[in-house]
Amino acid sequence: MVSKADLIVGIQWGDEGKGKMVDLLARNYAYVVRYQGGHNAGHTIVTEGKKYALHLIPSGILYPNCKNIIGSGVVISPKALITEMAQFENMHGGLQGRLFISAKAHLILSYHELLDQLNEKSAKVAIGTTGKGIGPAYTDKVSRNGIRIEELKNTESLAQRVLEKFQSLSAKGIVIPTPTFEDIKTELDSYAKALLPYLANTTAMLWKAMDNNEKILCEGAQGSMLDIDFGTYPFVTSSTTTAAGACSGTGIAPRELGEVIGITKAYCTRVGNGPFPTEEEGEIGETLRTKGGEFGVTTGRARRCGWLDAMAVKYACRINGVSALAMMKLDVLDGFASIQVCTGYKDKKGNVLKDFPNDLAQVTPIYQSFKGWDKTAGVREFAKLPKDAQDYILALEQFIGVKITMISTSPDRNDTIFR
Ligand code: GDP
Ligand code: IMO
Ligand code: MG
């Protein structure tokens, strides 16, 4: 029998709680696969009081029998990956046989990070990137100048290529400290030693798994509104963060995708610059940030906070073909007297928009008001939620047109409602 691959995808501007949901669901899957992005991602898992922050390693890593794949669409900083791998050296007998890296994945090296930071400094309007070299690494890939991780098999010729990259940047007048050939080779040798044992033909592995009816969960990074094509361009990341990226970043065909699980918070956040119609810059935003612990896992930056933009959620559900929604962090709305949700947009002239606009900077949200509730934190059954919280969920799924099948009421793996 042939199984289909399920998918977890962020529906907003990232940090929706994908890590918690992937970790929670991973117990039912043989494979968890990251398919795009890099260590700009920060996925948090909390279990038995212990907190893990994952950037490149898939969130199935805490289960002994789950195989974790870094797919070909991911851009890998070897330095960041090696540091992250060290956390798991002594867990479940180590990572060998539990972590596999696509030989086709591209590398992020120090000059990508430096370029990212220089681009941000010199930009008229900065994107507010994570500064991790994501944009420059994908730029190299798309312009056919990238470095695939399998090139670490020959560090002599790779070191020469990398040296030439530094030299060509200097020749363009970009002030970047150029290391010696020997320094580059020594660094690449250490990466090769640590990472080559994990390289695999991950597409063939996934096909074989599906042919054997083994279950696969693809783990999205970032969120749909940061998608290079469908997000708030240019204030986006440099990869396809939507469901299509799961196919191009793994080799799984569109017809082989099964459930597409969209992850949204009960409110909204964004890190970095760019339009955010429902942003609350005053007391409400501050309350959401403090209660929700809205500070970046990767950069520590304070996240911008605001009410749920149900228009954007509905749009992202269509782009991804979401079949079920998970609503995270409902507990963060506990104690508000009233809660607002954006269910429409007006343009600058006051006309109500019929279609989702290209430029969210030009719209004003139209809000629907909901009655607040006392407490949902830690609740594990839908029937035990306050009636007003139930009404909030039911009204949202009606508006969005997708059933909210999972509701999260704390960072802990177990504080989750299934319906
Ligand atoms: P990701 O990037 O989508 O994996 O999300 P992050 O890990 O960057 O951010 C989500 C944050 O919310 C993490 O600190 C989680 O531990 C936390 N979190 C997840 N679900 C809940 C929830 O239901 N309630 C609360 N209060 N926190 C949650
Ligand atoms: P997870 O997987 C939230 C944002 C950055 C910036 C823009 C471009 O944890 O949800 P980049 O470094 O990718 O070139 O930055 O994208 N960004 C994220 N925001 N969560 C993330 O990942 C993000 N990864 C990138 O803040 O606005
Ligand atoms: Mg995150």
Short mmCIF file of C-alpha atoms and ligand atoms in Angstrom, two decimals, residues 8-10 13-22 40-46 51-54 59 219-223 263 265 267 269 271 291-298 303 327-333 377-378 407-413 415-416, ligand 1:
data_model
loop_
_atom_site.label_atom_id
_atom_site.label_comp_id
_atom_site.label_asym_id
_atom_site.label_seq_id
_atom_site.Cartn_x
_atom_site.Cartn_y
_atom_site.Cartn_z
CA ILE A 8 2.32 21.09 8.90
CA VAL A 9 2.41 24.62 7.57
CA GLY A 10 2.54 28.04 9.24
CA TRP A 13 4.10 35.31 9.73
CA GLY A 14 5.87 32.41 11.47
CA ASP A 15 6.18 31.40 15.13
CA GLU A 16 2.63 30.02 15.18
CA GLY A 17 3.65 27.04 17.31
CA LYS A 18 4.64 24.61 14.54
CA GLY A 19 7.32 23.02 16.73
CA LYS A 20 4.81 22.08 19.44
CA MET A 21 2.38 20.54 16.93
CA VAL A 22 5.03 18.63 14.98
CA ASN A 40 16.25 31.46 10.53
CA ALA A 41 13.58 29.11 11.95
CA GLY A 42 13.21 28.65 15.70
CA HIS A 43 10.82 25.90 16.75
CA THR A 44 10.14 25.42 20.44
CA ILE A 45 9.18 22.15 22.08
CA VAL A 46 8.27 21.88 25.75
CA LYS A 51 12.45 23.28 26.63
CA TYR A 52 14.18 22.62 23.31
CA ALA A 53 14.79 25.23 20.59
CA LEU A 54 15.26 23.68 17.15
CA SER A 59 10.91 18.42 15.53
CA GLU A 219 7.47 20.33 8.85
CA GLY A 220 7.18 23.82 7.40
CA ALA A 221 9.30 26.68 8.62
CA GLN A 222 8.32 30.38 8.68
CA GLY A 223 4.74 31.08 7.62
CA ILE A 263 -1.07 26.32 12.24
CA LYS A 265 -2.24 31.50 16.74
CA TYR A 267 -3.99 36.23 17.66
CA THR A 269 2.54 38.21 15.55
CA VAL A 271 9.04 39.74 13.56
CA LYS A 291 1.52 36.93 28.19
CA GLY A 292 2.53 35.10 25.01
CA GLY A 293 6.28 35.36 25.66
CA GLU A 294 6.57 36.85 22.18
CA PHE A 295 10.32 37.14 21.82
CA GLY A 296 12.16 35.45 18.93
CA VAL A 297 13.71 32.01 19.48
CA THR A 298 16.44 32.74 16.90
CA ARG A 303 7.67 40.19 18.18
CA MET A 327 -5.29 27.13 16.79
CA MET A 328 -2.45 27.80 19.19
CA LYS A 329 -2.05 29.97 22.28
CA LEU A 330 -5.76 30.39 23.02
CA ASP A 331 -4.73 30.84 26.68
CA VAL A 332 -2.91 34.08 25.82
CA LEU A 333 -6.32 35.68 25.17
CA ALA A 377 -4.96 27.75 30.14
CA GLY A 378 -4.29 24.02 30.50
CA ILE A 407 -6.58 23.83 20.02
CA SER A 408 -3.52 24.50 22.15
CA THR A 409 -3.82 25.93 25.66
CA SER A 410 -0.20 25.98 26.90
CA PRO A 411 3.34 25.35 25.57
CA ASP A 412 3.23 21.80 26.96
CA ARG A 413 2.84 18.92 24.53
CA ASP A 415 -2.20 20.73 26.89
CA THR A 416 -3.95 20.28 23.57
P1 GDP B 1 7.24 27.96 15.67
O1 GDP B 1 8.37 28.71 15.08
O2 GDP B 1 6.01 27.99 14.82
O3 GDP B 1 7.62 26.54 16.04
O4 GDP B 1 6.87 28.70 17.02
P2 GDP B 1 7.90 29.27 18.14
O5 GDP B 1 8.45 28.12 18.89
O6 GDP B 1 8.87 30.22 17.52
O7 GDP B 1 6.93 30.16 19.00
C1 GDP B 1 5.82 29.64 19.65
C2 GDP B 1 5.97 29.89 21.15
O8 GDP B 1 4.73 29.67 21.77
C3 GDP B 1 6.92 28.92 21.83
O9 GDP B 1 7.56 29.59 22.88
C4 GDP B 1 6.01 27.82 22.35
O10 GDP B 1 6.53 27.14 23.47
C5 GDP B 1 4.79 28.64 22.74
N1 GDP B 1 3.50 27.94 22.64
C6 GDP B 1 3.09 27.01 21.75
N2 GDP B 1 1.78 26.70 21.95
C7 GDP B 1 1.37 27.45 23.01
C8 GDP B 1 0.12 27.62 23.69
O11 GDP B 1 -0.89 27.02 23.34
N3 GDP B 1 0.08 28.51 24.72
C9 GDP B 1 1.17 29.24 25.11
N4 GDP B 1 1.04 30.09 26.11
N5 GDP B 1 2.37 29.10 24.48
C10 GDP B 1 2.47 28.24 23.45
#
